Amino acid sequence: MLDVLPHNIPAEKSVLGAMISSRDALIEASSGLVVEDFFDLKNQIVFGAILRVQDKREPVDVQTVTNELINSKEFEKIGGIEYLLEITESNIAPSNYKHYIDIVKDKAVLIMYKVSGVNRS
């Protein structure tokens, strides 16, 4: 039986959607998460694009993230505009973004333990 690594794709999408729509969520997530914290490759790519837009001191929104993904030739890898719109539609209440950031962090830690073979029991 294949052992599935712990992950929560809806939480990942919620974090990305919050980062695109809320400056506070953008600051919190970009300072507390790294690309490898995201399980889904598409979410890793989007997170990286968001960080690059932020590093350029451009506003982070669907258009600037789209442009960054096109320029880095990653737009089709994520499924195009449909996936970005899916992310923004999965956005959560602005007051809840910290909870979803914590979920992504917690799952990343669980993956690290599982991959490294550490048994905490």
PDB file of C-alpha atoms in Angstrom:
ATOM      1  CA  MET A   1       0.000   0.000   0.000  1.00  0.00           C
ATOM      2  CA  LEU A   2       1.330   3.413  -0.966  1.00  0.00           C
ATOM      3  CA  ASP A   3       1.962   5.679   2.018  1.00  0.00           C
ATOM      4  CA  VAL A   4       0.601   9.167   1.274  1.00  0.00           C
ATOM      5  CA  LEU A   5       2.455  12.131   2.706  1.00  0.00           C
ATOM      6  CA  PRO A   6       0.423  14.499   4.883  1.00  0.00           C
ATOM      7  CA  HIS A   7      -0.927  17.487   3.000  1.00  0.00           C
ATOM      8  CA  ASN A   8      -3.877  19.840   2.805  1.00  0.00           C
ATOM      9  CA  ILE A   9      -4.311  21.240  -0.709  1.00  0.00           C
ATOM     10  CA  PRO A  10      -7.382  23.359   0.171  1.00  0.00           C
ATOM     11  CA  ALA A  11      -5.361  25.056   2.942  1.00  0.00           C
ATOM     12  CA  GLU A  12      -2.518  25.701   0.501  1.00  0.00           C
ATOM     13  CA  LYS A  13      -4.929  27.264  -1.989  1.00  0.00           C
ATOM     14  CA  SER A  14      -6.499  29.345   0.775  1.00  0.00           C
ATOM     15  CA  VAL A  15      -3.110  30.728   1.788  1.00  0.00           C
ATOM     16  CA  LEU A  16      -2.254  31.619  -1.810  1.00  0.00           C
ATOM     17  CA  GLY A  17      -5.652  33.227  -2.359  1.00  0.00           C
ATOM     18  CA  ALA A  18      -5.265  35.242   0.820  1.00  0.00           C
ATOM     19  CA  MET A  19      -1.783  36.358  -0.252  1.00  0.00           C
ATOM     20  CA  ILE A  20      -3.191  37.653  -3.538  1.00  0.00           C
ATOM     21  CA  SER A  21      -6.050  39.526  -1.893  1.00  0.00           C
ATOM     22  CA  SER A  22      -4.627  40.728   1.435  1.00  0.00           C
ATOM     23  CA  ARG A  23      -1.422  42.634   2.125  1.00  0.00           C
ATOM     24  CA  ASP A  24      -1.411  41.376   5.737  1.00  0.00           C
ATOM     25  CA  ALA A  25      -1.704  37.756   4.580  1.00  0.00           C
ATOM     26  CA  LEU A  26       1.018  38.372   1.993  1.00  0.00           C
ATOM     27  CA  ILE A  27       3.416  39.673   4.629  1.00  0.00           C
ATOM     28  CA  GLU A  28       2.602  36.938   7.139  1.00  0.00           C
ATOM     29  CA  ALA A  29       2.813  34.045   4.671  1.00  0.00           C
ATOM     30  CA  SER A  30       5.915  35.287   2.873  1.00  0.00           C
ATOM     31  CA  SER A  31       7.770  35.655   6.154  1.00  0.00           C
ATOM     32  CA  GLY A  32       6.561  32.372   7.651  1.00  0.00           C
ATOM     33  CA  LEU A  33       6.530  29.927   4.742  1.00  0.00           C
ATOM     34  CA  VAL A  34       8.964  28.680   2.120  1.00  0.00           C
ATOM     35  CA  VAL A  35       8.261  27.109  -1.264  1.00  0.00           C
ATOM     36  CA  GLU A  36       8.965  23.626   0.078  1.00  0.00           C
ATOM     37  CA  ASP A  37       6.187  23.985   2.670  1.00  0.00           C
ATOM     38  CA  PHE A  38       3.678  23.509  -0.160  1.00  0.00           C
ATOM     39  CA  PHE A  39       2.978  19.904  -1.119  1.00  0.00           C
ATOM     40  CA  ASP A  40       1.377  20.554  -4.512  1.00  0.00           C
ATOM     41  CA  LEU A  41       3.887  21.499  -7.232  1.00  0.00           C
ATOM     42  CA  LYS A  42       1.428  23.980  -8.753  1.00  0.00           C
ATOM     43  CA  ASN A  43       1.117  25.707  -5.389  1.00  0.00           C
ATOM     44  CA  GLN A  44       4.897  25.782  -5.018  1.00  0.00           C
ATOM     45  CA  ILE A  45       5.139  27.486  -8.413  1.00  0.00           C
ATOM     46  CA  VAL A  46       2.442  30.048  -7.584  1.00  0.00           C
ATOM     47  CA  PHE A  47       3.984  30.800  -4.187  1.00  0.00           C
ATOM     48  CA  GLY A  48       7.366  31.345  -5.829  1.00  0.00           C
ATOM     49  CA  ALA A  49       5.812  33.688  -8.388  1.00  0.00           C
ATOM     50  CA  ILE A  50       4.067  35.665  -5.640  1.00  0.00           C
ATOM     51  CA  LEU A  51       7.373  36.049  -3.799  1.00  0.00           C
ATOM     52  CA  ARG A  52       9.123  37.256  -6.961  1.00  0.00           C
ATOM     53  CA  VAL A  53       6.396  39.841  -7.604  1.00  0.00           C
ATOM     54  CA  GLN A  54       6.686  40.987  -3.999  1.00  0.00           C
ATOM     55  CA  ASP A  55      10.500  41.182  -4.293  1.00  0.00           C
ATOM     56  CA  LYS A  56      10.081  43.475  -7.295  1.00  0.00           C
ATOM     57  CA  ARG A  57       7.931  45.715  -5.079  1.00  0.00           C
ATOM     58  CA  GLU A  58       5.016  45.350  -7.472  1.00  0.00           C
ATOM     59  CA  PRO A  59       1.458  44.948  -6.226  1.00  0.00           C
ATOM     60  CA  VAL A  60       0.543  41.294  -5.816  1.00  0.00           C
ATOM     61  CA  ASP A  61      -2.663  40.520  -7.678  1.00  0.00           C
ATOM     62  CA  VAL A  62      -3.903  38.038 -10.259  1.00  0.00           C
ATOM     63  CA  GLN A  63      -2.519  40.081 -13.156  1.00  0.00           C
ATOM     64  CA  THR A  64       0.986  40.592 -11.768  1.00  0.00           C
ATOM     65  CA  VAL A  65       1.235  36.945 -10.711  1.00  0.00           C
ATOM     66  CA  THR A  66      -0.004  35.889 -14.168  1.00  0.00           C
ATOM     67  CA  ASN A  67       2.636  38.080 -15.819  1.00  0.00           C
ATOM     68  CA  GLU A  68       5.351  36.630 -13.586  1.00  0.00           C
ATOM     69  CA  LEU A  69       4.287  33.071 -14.389  1.00  0.00           C
ATOM     70  CA  ILE A  70       4.236  33.830 -18.124  1.00  0.00           C
ATOM     71  CA  ASN A  71       7.654  35.497 -17.984  1.00  0.00           C
ATOM     72  CA  SER A  72       9.119  32.545 -16.088  1.00  0.00           C
ATOM     73  CA  LYS A  73       7.472  30.110 -18.523  1.00  0.00           C
ATOM     74  CA  GLU A  74       5.538  28.446 -15.695  1.00  0.00           C
ATOM     75  CA  PHE A  75       2.029  29.631 -16.564  1.00  0.00           C
ATOM     76  CA  GLU A  76       1.013  26.462 -18.376  1.00  0.00           C
ATOM     77  CA  LYS A  77       2.588  24.252 -15.691  1.00  0.00           C
ATOM     78  CA  ILE A  78      -0.013  25.444 -13.186  1.00  0.00           C
ATOM     79  CA  GLY A  79      -2.964  25.125 -15.558  1.00  0.00           C
ATOM     80  CA  GLY A  80      -3.159  28.741 -16.675  1.00  0.00           C
ATOM     81  CA  ILE A  81      -5.622  31.383 -15.587  1.00  0.00           C
ATOM     82  CA  GLU A  82      -8.179  28.765 -14.571  1.00  0.00           C
ATOM     83  CA  TYR A  83      -5.979  27.620 -11.697  1.00  0.00           C
ATOM     84  CA  LEU A  84      -5.215  31.157 -10.551  1.00  0.00           C
ATOM     85  CA  LEU A  85      -8.919  31.942 -10.532  1.00  0.00           C
ATOM     86  CA  GLU A  86      -9.573  28.724  -8.610  1.00  0.00           C
ATOM     87  CA  ILE A  87      -7.034  29.879  -6.016  1.00  0.00           C
ATOM     88  CA  THR A  88      -8.608  33.306  -5.650  1.00  0.00           C
ATOM     89  CA  GLU A  89     -12.060  31.757  -5.379  1.00  0.00           C
ATOM     90  CA  SER A  90     -10.853  29.478  -2.585  1.00  0.00           C
ATOM     91  CA  ASN A  91      -9.888  32.506  -0.531  1.00  0.00           C
ATOM     92  CA  ILE A  92     -11.010  32.440   3.067  1.00  0.00           C
ATOM     93  CA  ALA A  93     -12.190  35.169   5.400  1.00  0.00           C
ATOM     94  CA  PRO A  94      -9.340  37.649   5.872  1.00  0.00           C
ATOM     95  CA  SER A  95      -9.350  37.048   9.611  1.00  0.00           C
ATOM     96  CA  ASN A  96      -8.667  33.302   9.148  1.00  0.00           C
ATOM     97  CA  TYR A  97      -5.532  33.343   6.991  1.00  0.00           C
ATOM     98  CA  LYS A  98      -3.194  32.743   9.966  1.00  0.00           C
ATOM     99  CA  HIS A  99      -4.988  29.474  10.721  1.00  0.00           C
ATOM    100  CA  TYR A 100      -4.392  28.237   7.169  1.00  0.00           C
ATOM    101  CA  ILE A 101      -0.747  29.322   7.228  1.00  0.00           C
ATOM    102  CA  ASP A 102      -0.355  27.237  10.388  1.00  0.00           C
ATOM    103  CA  ILE A 103      -1.975  24.233   8.673  1.00  0.00           C
ATOM    104  CA  VAL A 104       0.476  24.457   5.761  1.00  0.00           C
ATOM    105  CA  LYS A 105       3.418  24.779   8.184  1.00  0.00           C
ATOM    106  CA  ASP A 106       2.206  21.842  10.279  1.00  0.00           C
ATOM    107  CA  LYS A 107       1.775  19.594   7.232  1.00  0.00           C
ATOM    108  CA  ALA A 108       5.265  20.531   6.013  1.00  0.00           C
ATOM    109  CA  VAL A 109       6.720  19.507   9.378  1.00  0.00           C
ATOM    110  CA  LEU A 110       4.819  16.218   9.261  1.00  0.00           C
ATOM    111  CA  ILE A 111       6.164  15.550   5.768  1.00  0.00           C
ATOM    112  CA  MET A 112       9.694  16.275   6.967  1.00  0.00           C
ATOM    113  CA  TYR A 113       9.336  13.750   9.792  1.00  0.00           C
ATOM    114  CA  LYS A 114       7.716  11.154   7.580  1.00  0.00           C
ATOM    115  CA  VAL A 115      10.300  11.480   4.796  1.00  0.00           C
ATOM    116  CA  SER A 116      13.228  11.453   7.198  1.00  0.00           C
ATOM    117  CA  GLY A 117      11.869   8.377   8.963  1.00  0.00           C
ATOM    118  CA  VAL A 118      11.668  10.031  12.353  1.00  0.00           C
ATOM    119  CA  ASN A 119       9.187   8.257  14.592  1.00  0.00           C
ATOM    120  CA  ARG A 120       7.838  10.521  17.301  1.00  0.00           C
ATOM    121  CA  SER A 121       5.953   7.823  19.233  1.00  0.00           C
TER     122      SER A 121
END
